[in-house]
mmCIF file of C-alpha atoms in Angstrom:
data_model
loop_
_atom_site.group_PDB
_atom_site.id
_atom_site.type_symbol
_atom_site.label_atom_id
_atom_site.label_comp_id
_atom_site.label_asym_id
_atom_site.label_seq_id
_atom_site.Cartn_x
_atom_site.Cartn_y
_atom_site.Cartn_z
ATOM 1 C CA MET A 534 -14.579 24.867 -4.075
ATOM 2 C CA ALA A 535 -11.377 22.938 -4.192
ATOM 3 C CA SER A 536 -10.201 21.026 -1.230
ATOM 4 C CA GLY A 537 -8.467 23.234 1.302
ATOM 5 C CA GLU A 538 -9.516 26.556 -0.298
ATOM 6 C CA GLY A 539 -12.088 27.485 2.357
ATOM 7 C CA ALA A 540 -12.204 30.861 4.077
ATOM 8 C CA GLY A 541 -9.358 31.355 6.533
ATOM 9 C CA ALA A 542 -7.479 28.314 5.231
ATOM 10 C CA GLY A 543 -4.298 30.393 4.798
ATOM 11 C CA VAL A 544 -4.006 30.785 8.549
ATOM 12 C CA GLY A 545 -4.331 27.043 8.921
ATOM 13 C CA TRP A 546 -1.524 26.401 6.473
ATOM 14 C CA GLU A 547 0.841 28.784 8.215
ATOM 15 C CA ALA A 548 0.106 27.374 11.674
ATOM 16 C CA ALA A 549 0.414 23.771 10.449
ATOM 17 C CA VAL A 550 3.718 24.437 8.685
ATOM 18 C CA ARG A 551 5.068 26.271 11.712
ATOM 19 C CA ALA A 552 4.070 23.409 14.008
ATOM 20 C CA GLU A 553 5.685 20.773 11.793
ATOM 21 C CA VAL A 554 8.867 22.673 10.937
ATOM 22 C CA GLY A 555 9.503 23.489 14.570
ATOM 23 C CA ALA A 556 11.667 26.171 16.119
ATOM 24 C CA VAL A 557 14.479 26.310 13.573
ATOM 25 C CA ALA A 558 16.280 29.565 12.908
ATOM 26 C CA TRP A 559 16.846 29.018 9.198
ATOM 27 C CA TRP A 560 13.088 28.852 8.381
ATOM 28 C CA ASP A 561 12.589 32.537 9.248
ATOM 29 C CA ASP A 562 15.852 33.746 7.711
ATOM 30 C CA PRO A 563 15.552 34.292 3.929
ATOM 31 C CA ASP A 564 19.325 34.671 3.678
ATOM 32 C CA SER A 565 20.024 31.378 5.472
ATOM 33 C CA ALA A 566 22.137 28.910 3.555
ATOM 34 C CA ASP A 567 20.057 25.988 4.879
ATOM 35 C CA LEU A 568 16.819 27.543 3.643
ATOM 36 C CA ARG A 569 18.184 28.306 0.202
ATOM 37 C CA ALA A 570 19.658 24.802 -0.051
ATOM 38 C CA ARG A 571 16.226 23.288 0.612
ATOM 39 C CA PHE A 572 14.289 25.796 -1.529
ATOM 40 C CA LYS A 573 16.433 25.779 -4.673
ATOM 41 C CA ALA A 574 15.369 23.811 -7.735
ATOM 42 C CA PHE A 575 16.933 20.491 -8.599
ATOM 43 C CA THR A 576 19.052 19.852 -11.646
ATOM 44 C CA GLY A 577 17.690 18.282 -14.773
ATOM 45 C CA GLN A 578 19.312 14.954 -13.973
ATOM 46 C CA ARG A 579 17.334 12.898 -11.491
ATOM 47 C CA SER A 580 20.490 11.204 -10.258
ATOM 48 C CA ASP A 581 21.768 14.600 -9.091
ATOM 49 C CA TRP A 582 18.775 15.293 -6.860
ATOM 50 C CA PRO A 583 19.867 15.420 -3.199
ATOM 51 C CA GLN A 584 18.120 12.529 -1.496
ATOM 52 C CA PRO A 585 17.977 14.154 1.981
ATOM 53 C CA THR A 586 16.197 17.195 0.519
ATOM 54 C CA VAL A 587 13.684 15.028 -1.337
ATOM 55 C CA LEU A 588 12.917 13.048 1.817
ATOM 56 C CA PHE A 589 12.657 16.263 3.832
ATOM 57 C CA TRP A 590 9.938 17.687 1.573
ATOM 58 C CA LYS A 591 8.107 14.367 1.247
ATOM 59 C CA ASP A 592 7.878 13.980 4.990
ATOM 60 C CA LEU A 593 7.040 17.635 5.667
ATOM 61 C CA LEU A 594 4.309 17.724 3.015
ATOM 62 C CA LEU A 595 2.553 14.648 4.435
ATOM 63 C CA ARG A 596 2.870 15.874 8.019
ATOM 64 C CA VAL A 597 1.382 19.273 7.169
ATOM 65 C CA ALA A 598 -1.500 17.674 5.266
ATOM 66 C CA ARG A 599 -2.098 15.292 8.171
ATOM 67 C CA ARG A 600 -2.194 18.183 10.628
ATOM 68 C CA LEU A 601 -4.670 20.012 8.385
ATOM 69 C CA ARG A 602 -6.746 16.784 8.325
ATOM 70 C CA VAL A 603 -6.957 16.844 4.529
ATOM 71 C CA CYS A 604 -6.542 13.900 2.198
ATOM 72 C CA SER A 605 -6.173 16.018 -0.930
ATOM 73 C CA ALA A 606 -5.034 19.503 -1.918
ATOM 74 C CA PRO A 607 -4.720 21.608 -5.088
ATOM 75 C CA ALA A 608 -1.248 21.456 -6.549
ATOM 76 C CA HIS A 609 -0.936 25.240 -6.853
ATOM 77 C CA LEU A 610 -1.570 25.665 -3.121
ATOM 78 C CA VAL A 611 1.029 23.056 -2.204
ATOM 79 C CA THR A 612 3.727 24.533 -4.422
ATOM 80 C CA SER A 613 2.954 28.256 -4.012
ATOM 81 C CA ALA A 614 1.091 28.886 -0.746
ATOM 82 C CA TRP A 615 1.763 26.262 1.893
ATOM 83 C CA PHE A 616 5.500 26.874 2.273
ATOM 84 C CA ALA A 617 5.787 30.462 0.999
ATOM 85 C CA ARG A 618 8.166 32.666 2.987
ATOM 86 C CA PRO A 619 8.189 36.462 3.335
ATOM 87 C CA GLY A 620 9.317 38.163 0.188
ATOM 88 C CA GLY A 621 7.598 35.668 -2.118
ATOM 89 C CA LEU A 622 10.203 32.949 -1.663
ATOM 90 C CA THR A 623 8.736 29.510 -2.470
ATOM 91 C CA PRO A 624 10.376 26.074 -2.743
ATOM 92 C CA LEU A 625 11.381 25.750 -6.381
ATOM 93 C CA CYS A 626 12.074 22.044 -5.920
ATOM 94 C CA LEU A 627 8.492 21.091 -4.959
ATOM 95 C CA PRO A 628 7.352 20.302 -8.550
ATOM 96 C CA GLN A 629 10.158 17.743 -8.820
ATOM 97 C CA VAL A 630 9.325 16.385 -5.357
ATOM 98 C CA LEU A 631 5.693 15.924 -6.394
ATOM 99 C CA GLU A 632 6.788 14.068 -9.509
ATOM 100 C CA GLU A 633 8.990 11.829 -7.370
ATOM 101 C CA MET A 634 6.124 11.119 -4.958
ATOM 102 C CA ARG A 635 3.819 10.364 -7.872
ATOM 103 C CA ALA A 636 6.348 7.952 -9.351
ATOM 104 C CA ASP A 637 6.580 6.189 -5.979
ATOM 105 C CA GLY A 638 2.789 5.974 -5.693
ATOM 106 C CA ASP A 639 2.588 8.323 -2.688
ATOM 107 C CA ILE A 640 0.233 10.713 -4.462
ATOM 108 C CA LEU A 641 -2.353 10.351 -7.203
ATOM 109 C CA LEU A 642 -4.248 12.874 -9.270
ATOM 110 C CA LYS A 643 -7.978 13.318 -8.912
ATOM 111 C CA SER A 644 -8.242 13.184 -12.697
ATOM 112 C CA GLU A 645 -6.937 9.595 -12.537
ATOM 113 C CA LEU A 646 -9.807 8.483 -10.287
ATOM 114 C CA ILE A 647 -13.277 7.454 -11.397
ATOM 115 C CA ASP A 648 -16.316 9.187 -9.956
ATOM 116 C CA PRO A 649 -18.535 6.408 -8.516
ATOM 117 C CA SER A 650 -21.629 8.637 -8.657
ATOM 118 C CA SER A 651 -21.443 8.891 -12.454
ATOM 119 C CA ARG A 652 -23.386 6.574 -14.737
ATOM 120 C CA SER A 653 -22.113 3.083 -15.451
ATOM 121 C CA LEU A 654 -21.422 3.834 -19.115
ATOM 122 C CA HIS A 655 -19.404 6.890 -18.205
ATOM 123 C CA GLN A 656 -17.386 4.870 -15.692
ATOM 124 C CA LEU A 657 -16.672 2.204 -18.303
ATOM 125 C CA VAL A 658 -15.514 4.775 -20.842
ATOM 126 C CA ARG A 659 -13.378 6.419 -18.186
ATOM 127 C CA ARG A 660 -11.715 3.117 -17.257
ATOM 128 C CA VAL A 661 -10.934 2.368 -20.897
ATOM 129 C CA SER A 662 -9.498 5.835 -21.462
ATOM 130 C CA LEU A 663 -7.277 5.559 -18.388
ATOM 131 C CA MET A 664 -6.032 2.147 -19.519
ATOM 132 C CA ALA A 665 -5.329 3.476 -23.000
ATOM 133 C CA ILE A 666 -3.070 6.223 -21.681
ATOM 134 C CA GLY A 667 0.385 4.698 -21.801
ATOM 135 C CA SER A 668 2.488 7.437 -20.201
ATOM 136 C CA ARG A 669 1.676 9.708 -17.309
ATOM 137 C CA ARG A 670 1.551 13.423 -17.874
ATOM 138 C CA SER A 671 3.292 15.819 -15.536
ATOM 139 C CA VAL A 672 1.535 17.364 -12.569
ATOM 140 C CA SER A 673 -0.027 20.693 -13.502
ATOM 141 C CA GLN A 674 -1.027 23.535 -11.210
ATOM 142 C CA GLU A 675 -4.722 22.811 -11.849
ATOM 143 C CA ASP A 676 -4.508 19.210 -10.597
ATOM 144 C CA ILE A 677 -5.845 18.003 -7.266
ATOM 145 C CA LEU A 678 -3.271 15.939 -5.398
ATOM 146 C CA VAL A 679 -4.546 12.863 -3.533
ATOM 147 C CA PHE A 680 -2.324 11.645 -0.705
ATOM 148 C CA LYS A 681 -2.653 7.872 -0.734
ATOM 149 C CA LEU A 682 -1.246 7.268 2.747
ATOM 150 C CA LEU A 683 -3.555 9.846 4.338
ATOM 151 C CA VAL A 684 -6.644 8.391 2.641
ATOM 152 C CA GLU A 685 -5.714 4.929 3.922
ATOM 153 C CA GLU A 686 -5.165 6.301 7.421
ATOM 154 C CA ARG A 687 -8.534 8.068 7.337
ATOM 155 C CA ALA A 688 -10.258 4.896 6.107
ATOM 156 C CA ALA A 689 -8.744 2.926 8.993
ATOM 157 C CA ASP A 690 -9.908 5.596 11.448
ATOM 158 C CA ILE A 691 -13.447 5.508 9.992
ATOM 159 C CA ALA A 692 -13.482 1.718 10.300
ATOM 160 C CA ARG A 693 -12.462 1.951 13.968
ATOM 161 C CA GLN A 694 -15.192 4.470 14.734
ATOM 162 C CA LEU A 695 -17.911 2.551 12.892
ATOM 163 C CA SER A 696 -16.847 -0.724 14.527
ATOM 164 C CA ASP A 697 -17.968 0.655 17.875
ATOM 165 C CA SER A 698 -21.602 0.667 16.685
ATOM 166 C CA HIS A 699 -21.518 -2.139 14.087
ATOM 167 C CA TRP A 700 -20.552 -5.746 14.775
ATOM 168 C CA THR A 701 -20.700 -6.903 11.142
ATOM 169 C CA SER A 702 -17.868 -6.844 8.626
ATOM 170 C CA THR A 703 -19.559 -4.121 6.549
ATOM 171 C CA CYS A 704 -21.910 -1.250 7.245
ATOM 172 C CA VAL A 705 -24.027 1.159 5.235
ATOM 173 C CA VAL A 706 -23.938 4.875 6.040
ATOM 174 C CA THR A 707 -25.471 7.910 4.382
ATOM 175 C CA ILE A 708 -23.311 10.235 2.338
ATOM 176 C CA SER A 709 -23.739 12.967 4.959
ATOM 177 C CA LYS A 710 -22.413 10.615 7.639
ATOM 178 C CA PHE A 711 -19.453 9.717 5.429
ATOM 179 C CA ASN A 712 -18.746 13.405 4.712
ATOM 180 C CA SER A 713 -18.678 14.143 8.437
ATOM 181 C CA PHE A 714 -15.367 12.296 8.724
ATOM 182 C CA PHE A 715 -13.626 14.858 6.459
ATOM 183 C CA VAL A 716 -12.952 18.575 6.517
ATOM 184 C CA ASP A 717 -15.241 19.326 3.553
ATOM 185 C CA ARG A 718 -17.343 17.621 0.890
ATOM 186 C CA GLU A 719 -14.687 17.921 -1.802
ATOM 187 C CA ASP A 720 -12.116 16.121 0.320
ATOM 188 C CA ALA A 721 -14.685 13.432 1.186
ATOM 189 C CA HIS A 722 -15.585 12.977 -2.492
ATOM 190 C CA VAL A 723 -11.943 12.511 -3.477
ATOM 191 C CA ALA A 724 -11.492 9.927 -0.726
ATOM 192 C CA LEU A 725 -14.667 8.132 -1.835
ATOM 193 C CA CYS A 726 -13.365 7.960 -5.415
ATOM 194 C CA PHE A 727 -10.109 6.449 -4.154
ATOM 195 C CA LEU A 728 -11.765 3.914 -1.830
ATOM 196 C CA THR A 729 -14.289 2.731 -4.426
ATOM 197 C CA GLN A 730 -11.591 2.376 -7.067
ATOM 198 C CA TYR A 731 -9.479 0.229 -4.719
ATOM 199 C CA GLY A 732 -12.379 -1.926 -3.491
ATOM 200 C CA LYS A 733 -12.665 -0.525 0.063
ATOM 201 C CA ALA A 734 -16.086 1.086 -0.376
ATOM 202 C CA ARG A 735 -19.071 1.128 -2.717
ATOM 203 C CA TYR A 736 -21.329 3.985 -3.657
ATOM 204 C CA LEU A 737 -25.101 3.561 -3.222
ATOM 205 C CA SER A 738 -27.866 5.659 -4.716
ATOM 206 C CA GLY A 739 -31.534 5.502 -3.763
ATOM 207 C CA ARG A 740 -34.709 6.023 -5.747
ATOM 208 C CA LYS A 741 -34.937 8.651 -8.497
ATOM 209 C CA GLN A 742 -37.970 10.429 -7.004
ATOM 210 C CA ASP A 743 -36.304 10.535 -3.592
ATOM 211 C CA PRO A 744 -32.522 10.537 -4.165
ATOM 212 C CA ILE A 745 -30.633 9.056 -1.248
ATOM 213 C CA GLU A 746 -26.869 8.644 -1.415
ATOM 214 C CA GLY A 747 -24.852 6.330 0.766
ATOM 215 C CA VAL A 748 -21.639 4.349 1.120
ATOM 216 C CA LYS A 749 -21.141 0.679 1.844
ATOM 217 C CA PHE A 750 -17.985 0.615 3.907
ATOM 218 C CA VAL A 751 -15.875 -2.411 4.822
ATOM 219 C CA LEU A 752 -14.658 -2.613 8.429
ATOM 220 C CA THR A 753 -12.007 -5.269 7.836
ATOM 221 C CA ALA A 754 -8.950 -5.608 5.627
ATOM 222 C CA SER A 755 -10.899 -7.537 2.976
ATOM 223 C CA GLN A 756 -12.581 -6.188 -0.142
ATOM 224 C CA VAL A 757 -16.087 -4.819 0.171
ATOM 225 C CA PRO A 758 -18.803 -7.161 -1.229
ATOM 226 C CA ALA A 759 -21.094 -6.208 -4.067
ATOM 227 C CA VAL A 760 -24.133 -4.044 -3.352
ATOM 228 C CA SER A 761 -27.373 -5.976 -2.788
ATOM 229 C CA LYS A 762 -31.030 -5.001 -2.495
ATOM 230 C CA LEU A 763 -30.724 -5.424 1.259
ATOM 231 C CA ASP A 764 -28.045 -2.717 1.256
ATOM 232 C CA HIS A 765 -30.427 -0.293 -0.465
ATOM 233 C CA ASP A 766 -33.164 -1.091 2.053
ATOM 234 C CA THR A 767 -30.696 -0.584 4.896
ATOM 235 C CA LEU A 768 -29.618 2.746 3.397
ATOM 236 C CA HIS A 769 -33.210 3.944 3.309
ATOM 237 C CA LEU A 770 -33.707 2.920 6.933
ATOM 238 C CA VAL A 771 -30.474 4.576 8.051
ATOM 239 C CA TRP A 772 -31.406 7.745 6.154
ATOM 240 C CA THR A 773 -34.833 7.761 7.834
ATOM 241 C CA GLU A 774 -33.187 7.174 11.196
ATOM 242 C CA GLU A 775 -30.923 10.203 10.714
ATOM 243 C CA LYS A 776 -33.887 12.355 9.667
ATOM 244 C CA LEU A 777 -35.886 11.284 12.728
ATOM 245 C CA GLN A 778 -32.903 11.875 14.980
ATOM 246 C CA GLY A 779 -32.503 15.373 13.592
ATOM 247 C CA GLN A 780 -36.197 16.064 14.046
ATOM 248 C CA LEU A 781 -36.016 14.725 17.594
ATOM 249 C CA ASP A 782 -33.115 17.076 18.384
ATOM 250 C CA VAL A 783 -35.151 20.032 17.079
ATOM 251 C CA LEU A 784 -38.151 19.007 19.194
ATOM 252 C CA ASP A 785 -35.915 18.694 22.268
ATOM 253 C CA ARG A 786 -34.610 22.225 21.780
ATOM 254 C CA ARG A 787 -38.083 23.673 21.196
ATOM 255 C CA TRP A 788 -39.461 21.811 24.217
ATOM 256 C CA GLU A 789 -36.705 23.185 26.411
ATOM 257 C CA ILE A 790 -37.213 26.737 25.061
ATOM 258 C CA SER A 791 -40.996 26.542 25.679
ATOM 259 C CA ARG A 792 -40.443 25.446 29.259
ATOM 260 C CA ARG A 793 -38.011 28.301 29.922
ATOM 261 C CA ARG A 794 -40.326 30.856 28.358
ATOM 262 C CA ALA A 795 -43.291 29.534 30.355
ATOM 263 C CA LEU A 796 -41.290 29.860 33.565
ATOM 264 C CA ALA A 797 -40.110 33.380 32.671
ATOM 265 C CA SER A 798 -43.670 34.489 31.776
ATOM 266 C CA PHE A 799 -45.049 33.048 35.007
ATOM 267 C CA LYS A 800 -42.435 34.898 37.066
ATOM 268 C CA SER A 801 -43.198 38.151 35.247
ATOM 269 C CA GLY A 802 -46.932 37.769 35.974
ATOM 270 C CA ASP A 803 -48.024 37.115 32.375
ATOM 271 C CA LYS A 804 -50.164 34.046 33.035
ATOM 272 C CA GLN A 805 -51.700 33.916 29.538
ATOM 273 C CA ALA A 806 -48.275 33.738 27.884
ATOM 274 C CA ALA A 807 -47.157 31.197 30.449
ATOM 275 C CA TYR A 808 -50.229 29.063 29.745
ATOM 276 C CA ARG A 809 -49.561 29.281 25.981
ATOM 277 C CA TYR A 810 -45.941 28.184 26.370
ATOM 278 C CA VAL A 811 -46.994 25.305 28.634
ATOM 279 C CA ARG A 812 -49.382 24.073 25.925
ATOM 280 C CA GLN A 813 -46.603 24.342 23.347
ATOM 281 C CA SER A 814 -44.271 22.334 25.579
ATOM 282 C CA LYS A 815 -46.911 19.625 25.957
ATOM 283 C CA LEU A 816 -47.381 19.445 22.175
ATOM 284 C CA PHE A 817 -43.627 19.219 21.679
ATOM 285 C CA SER A 818 -43.460 16.494 24.349
ATOM 286 C CA GLN A 819 -46.128 14.454 22.554
ATOM 287 C CA SER A 820 -44.323 14.864 19.238
ATOM 288 C CA ARG A 821 -41.072 13.792 20.919
ATOM 289 C CA SER A 822 -42.755 10.677 22.240
ATOM 290 C CA ARG A 823 -44.090 9.661 18.809
ATOM 291 C CA CYS A 824 -40.756 10.420 17.134
ATOM 292 C CA THR A 825 -38.912 8.381 19.759
ATOM 293 C CA GLN A 826 -41.196 5.391 19.191
ATOM 294 C CA LEU A 827 -40.621 5.522 15.426
ATOM 295 C CA LEU A 828 -36.885 5.850 15.965
ATOM 296 C CA GLU A 829 -36.814 2.816 18.259
ATOM 297 C CA ARG A 830 -38.773 0.749 15.714
ATOM 298 C CA ILE A 831 -36.367 1.687 12.934
ATOM 299 C CA GLU A 832 -33.356 0.845 15.106
ATOM 300 C CA GLU A 833 -34.952 -2.515 15.887
ATOM 301 C CA VAL A 834 -35.470 -3.246 12.180
ATOM 302 C CA ILE A 835 -31.849 -2.292 11.400
ATOM 303 C CA SER A 836 -30.670 -4.599 14.192
ATOM 304 C CA LEU A 837 -32.800 -7.428 12.803
ATOM 305 C CA ILE A 838 -31.328 -6.911 9.338
ATOM 306 C CA ALA A 839 -27.788 -7.056 10.742
ATOM 307 C CA SER A 840 -28.672 -10.204 12.705
ATOM 308 C CA ALA A 841 -30.210 -11.799 9.611
ATOM 309 C CA GLU A 842 -27.077 -11.018 7.610
ATOM 310 C CA SER A 843 -24.922 -12.608 10.305
ATOM 311 C CA ASN A 844 -27.175 -15.680 10.423
ATOM 312 C CA LYS A 845 -26.935 -15.947 6.661
ATOM 313 C CA LYS A 846 -23.137 -16.035 6.874
ATOM 314 C CA VAL A 847 -23.329 -18.695 9.592
ATOM 315 C CA TYR A 848 -25.686 -20.742 7.430
ATOM 316 C CA GLU A 849 -23.338 -20.450 4.450
ATOM 317 C CA ALA A 850 -20.421 -21.547 6.640
ATOM 318 C CA ILE A 851 -22.435 -24.575 7.817
ATOM 319 C CA GLN A 852 -23.247 -25.488 4.228
ATOM 320 C CA ILE A 853 -19.574 -25.266 3.288
ATOM 321 C CA GLY A 854 -18.726 -27.499 6.258
ATOM 322 C CA ILE A 855 -21.314 -30.109 5.238
ATOM 323 C CA LEU A 856 -19.987 -30.110 1.671
ATOM 324 C CA ALA A 857 -16.426 -30.579 2.939
ATOM 325 C CA MET A 858 -17.557 -33.494 5.117
ATOM 326 C CA LYS A 859 -19.175 -35.180 2.129
ATOM 327 C CA ASP A 860 -16.099 -34.678 -0.022
ATOM 328 C CA ASN A 861 -13.829 -36.218 2.644
ATOM 329 C CA ASN A 862 -16.281 -39.032 3.651
ATOM 330 C CA VAL A 863 -16.551 -37.780 7.221
ATOM 331 C CA SER A 864 -19.740 -38.593 9.130
ATOM 332 C CA ILE A 865 -21.511 -36.570 11.787
ATOM 333 C CA ASP A 866 -20.708 -39.230 14.392
ATOM 334 C CA GLU A 867 -16.977 -38.894 13.772
ATOM 335 C CA VAL A 868 -17.194 -35.136 14.101
ATOM 336 C CA SER A 869 -19.140 -35.530 17.359
ATOM 337 C CA ILE A 870 -16.524 -37.943 18.729
ATOM 338 C CA HIS A 871 -13.696 -35.553 17.873
ATOM 339 C CA MET A 872 -15.573 -32.618 19.362
ATOM 340 C CA LYS A 873 -16.182 -34.627 22.535
ATOM 341 C CA GLU A 874 -12.479 -35.472 22.777
ATOM 342 C CA VAL A 875 -11.581 -31.829 22.333
ATOM 343 C CA ASP A 876 -14.050 -30.854 25.071
ATOM 344 C CA GLU A 877 -12.536 -33.433 27.415
ATOM 345 C CA LEU A 878 -9.021 -32.187 26.723
ATOM 346 C CA VAL A 879 -10.104 -28.608 27.330
ATOM 347 C CA ALA A 880 -11.824 -29.604 30.593
ATOM 348 C CA ALA A 881 -8.727 -31.516 31.748
ATOM 349 C CA GLN A 882 -6.502 -28.575 30.917
ATOM 350 C CA ARG A 883 -8.744 -26.262 32.898
ATOM 351 C CA GLU A 884 -8.552 -28.615 35.904
ATOM 352 C CA VAL A 885 -4.758 -28.610 35.682
ATOM 353 C CA ASP A 886 -4.718 -24.815 35.458
ATOM 354 C CA ALA A 887 -7.022 -24.577 38.475
ATOM 355 C CA VAL A 888 -4.778 -26.893 40.523
ATOM 356 C CA LEU A 889 -1.683 -24.932 39.550
ATOM 357 C CA GLU A 890 -3.340 -21.682 40.526
ATOM 358 C CA SER A 891 -4.442 -23.111 43.881
ATOM 359 C CA VAL A 892 -0.889 -24.139 44.869
ATOM 360 C CA PRO A 893 0.779 -21.320 46.832
ATOM 361 C CA LEU A 894 3.974 -20.003 45.357
ATOM 362 C CA GLN A 895 5.742 -20.004 48.742
ATOM 363 C CA SER A 896 4.828 -23.610 49.677
ATOM 364 C CA LEU A 897 8.534 -24.488 49.827
ATOM 365 C CA ASP A 898 10.141 -21.942 52.055
ATOM 366 C CA ASP A 899 13.634 -23.263 52.606
ATOM 367 C CA GLU A 900 16.197 -25.569 51.063
ATOM 368 C CA GLY A 901 15.300 -28.377 53.493
ATOM 369 C CA ASP A 902 11.762 -28.600 52.097
ATOM 370 C CA ILE A 903 13.099 -28.612 48.565
ATOM 371 C CA GLU A 904 15.591 -31.402 49.327
ATOM 372 C CA GLU A 905 12.851 -33.414 51.026
ATOM 373 C CA GLU A 906 10.646 -33.107 47.939
ATOM 374 C CA PHE A 907 13.506 -34.222 45.685
ATOM 375 C CA SER A 908 14.228 -37.195 47.961
ATOM 376 C CA LYS A 909 10.594 -38.329 47.768
ATOM 377 C CA LEU A 910 10.608 -37.933 43.995
ATOM 378 C CA GLU A 911 13.852 -39.923 43.683
ATOM 379 C CA ALA A 912 12.443 -42.736 45.865
ATOM 380 C CA GLU A 913 9.281 -42.917 43.750
ATOM 381 C CA LEU A 914 11.322 -43.102 40.559
ATOM 382 C CA GLN A 915 13.541 -45.860 41.949
ATOM 383 C CA ASP A 916 10.454 -47.905 42.849
ATOM 384 C CA ASP A 917 8.968 -47.495 39.387
ATOM 385 C CA ILE A 918 12.105 -48.079 37.288
ATOM 386 C CA PRO A 919 13.712 -51.594 37.398
ATOM 387 C CA HIS A 920 17.295 -51.738 38.620
ATOM 388 C CA ILE A 921 19.804 -52.272 35.839
ATOM 389 C CA HIS A 922 23.316 -53.302 36.827
ATOM 390 C CA VAL A 923 25.925 -51.552 34.755
ATOM 391 C CA GLN A 924 29.511 -52.718 35.101
ATOM 392 C CA GLU A 925 31.839 -49.797 35.189
ATOM 393 C CA PRO A 926 35.259 -50.115 33.473
ATOM 394 C CA MET A 927 38.188 -50.813 35.768
ATOM 395 C CA ALA A 928 40.225 -47.767 36.352
ATOM 396 C CA PRO A 929 43.993 -48.191 36.033
ATOM 397 C CA SER A 930 45.919 -48.278 39.272
ATOM 398 C CA ASN A 931 48.402 -45.701 38.160
ATOM 399 C CA GLU A 932 46.628 -42.871 36.382
ATOM 400 C CA GLU A 933 48.592 -41.336 33.591
ATOM 401 C CA SER A 934 48.284 -37.936 32.105
ATOM 402 C CA PRO A 935 46.608 -37.572 28.704
ATOM 403 C CA ASP A 936 49.932 -36.884 26.998
ATOM 404 C CA GLU A 937 51.456 -40.079 28.413
ATOM 405 C CA GLU A 938 48.453 -42.135 27.313
ATOM 406 C CA VAL A 939 48.702 -40.791 23.765
ATOM 407 C CA GLU A 940 52.463 -41.541 23.665
ATOM 408 C CA SER A 941 51.931 -45.094 24.960
ATOM 409 C CA LEU A 942 49.207 -45.747 22.382
ATOM 410 C CA SER A 943 51.426 -44.485 19.588
ATOM 411 C CA HIS A 944 54.283 -46.782 20.727
ATOM 412 C CA ASN A 945 52.013 -49.834 20.827
ATOM 413 C CA MET A 946 50.647 -49.124 17.345
ATOM 414 C CA SER A 947 54.170 -48.826 15.897
ATOM 415 C CA SER A 948 55.254 -52.150 17.423
ATOM 416 C CA ILE A 949 52.547 -54.101 15.633
ATOM 417 C CA ARG A 950 54.000 -56.127 12.749
ATOM 418 C CA LEU A 951 51.790 -56.581 9.730
ATOM 419 C CA GLU A 952 52.694 -59.622 7.690
ATOM 420 C CA PRO A 953 51.208 -60.692 4.335
ATOM 421 C CA ILE A 954 48.656 -63.487 4.449
#
């Protein structure tokens, strides 16, 4: 099933388009000049394409897909179904808009992505074939469109949600957990192909006799590291944890149902049935207890693995620091002295901050207090700074205006006689 082709999806398209277009009269009027101007095909010359119309369809297409919570969609649905109006009127310019978006890198084709679940040899051949293709072919109606911006937005949202329960830079989740962030499995698979191809995720596969699929997801802006044996062990533990959690939920429901049935049978006078349901509830309670203990042990092991990974990174950082110290001929004693100086500066700064916070803001209520403080400060400065006598120039008795001074200076300069030596 292609992405977005589920049962009842047509209603979703119409509601999403209506919500994004808004209450505009021309959208429901097939004879409207505005509608026909936006729906008509472009000319053969790209320079003649109306830029406002191109931007209108680019923005509307992404907003509708975002409202539908899809990261990909079949091309034939986008061009023929999403924006179809009564009477079979469809936007004839959408194929050109899709080509423009593809040229700008806003959309990709699923056929251009590499399936990470395929074998390594197949992936290598696929990479070589994609590199060998010099020119891009046009978008066909059978293609699956991948909206790059929406995949990146969904990846950022997944990282935010997983960061709430993981304090490391990467995490390993099962494929079912990864699929739960998307509308369907096809949409999740397309996003996984995109993220693995651009280094934001890695696909993991478990043992052959017990296939377990998972995703190593990066929670930061960096590239995801290579898959290690520890990642496979973590995947198996996470998969077991999800299975136990599901089994625990089933036991909780059955335990609750047994209790209700026992109470209903007791009220109706059927003591034998009530006794049987009470025994069932006790068995379910014992199973819940054992399942909870196993689940807690697995969670503890996963936490220890995450802590060990963090300690490993700290150890590597320490080793890098020691190597840098050796390269720059810096001893441990010098580092300790500098660290001690930094601690003293930080402590002094905290004392200053504490003193400033303890001083009331309204300690100087009127201008008299302020003038008194300035007078004290001026007296202290005069005591500390030695007195330096500066002889001021004598002011002329009869002050002249600036124009008269300039005229007098000009007259004196002209009266000077320069004679040869």
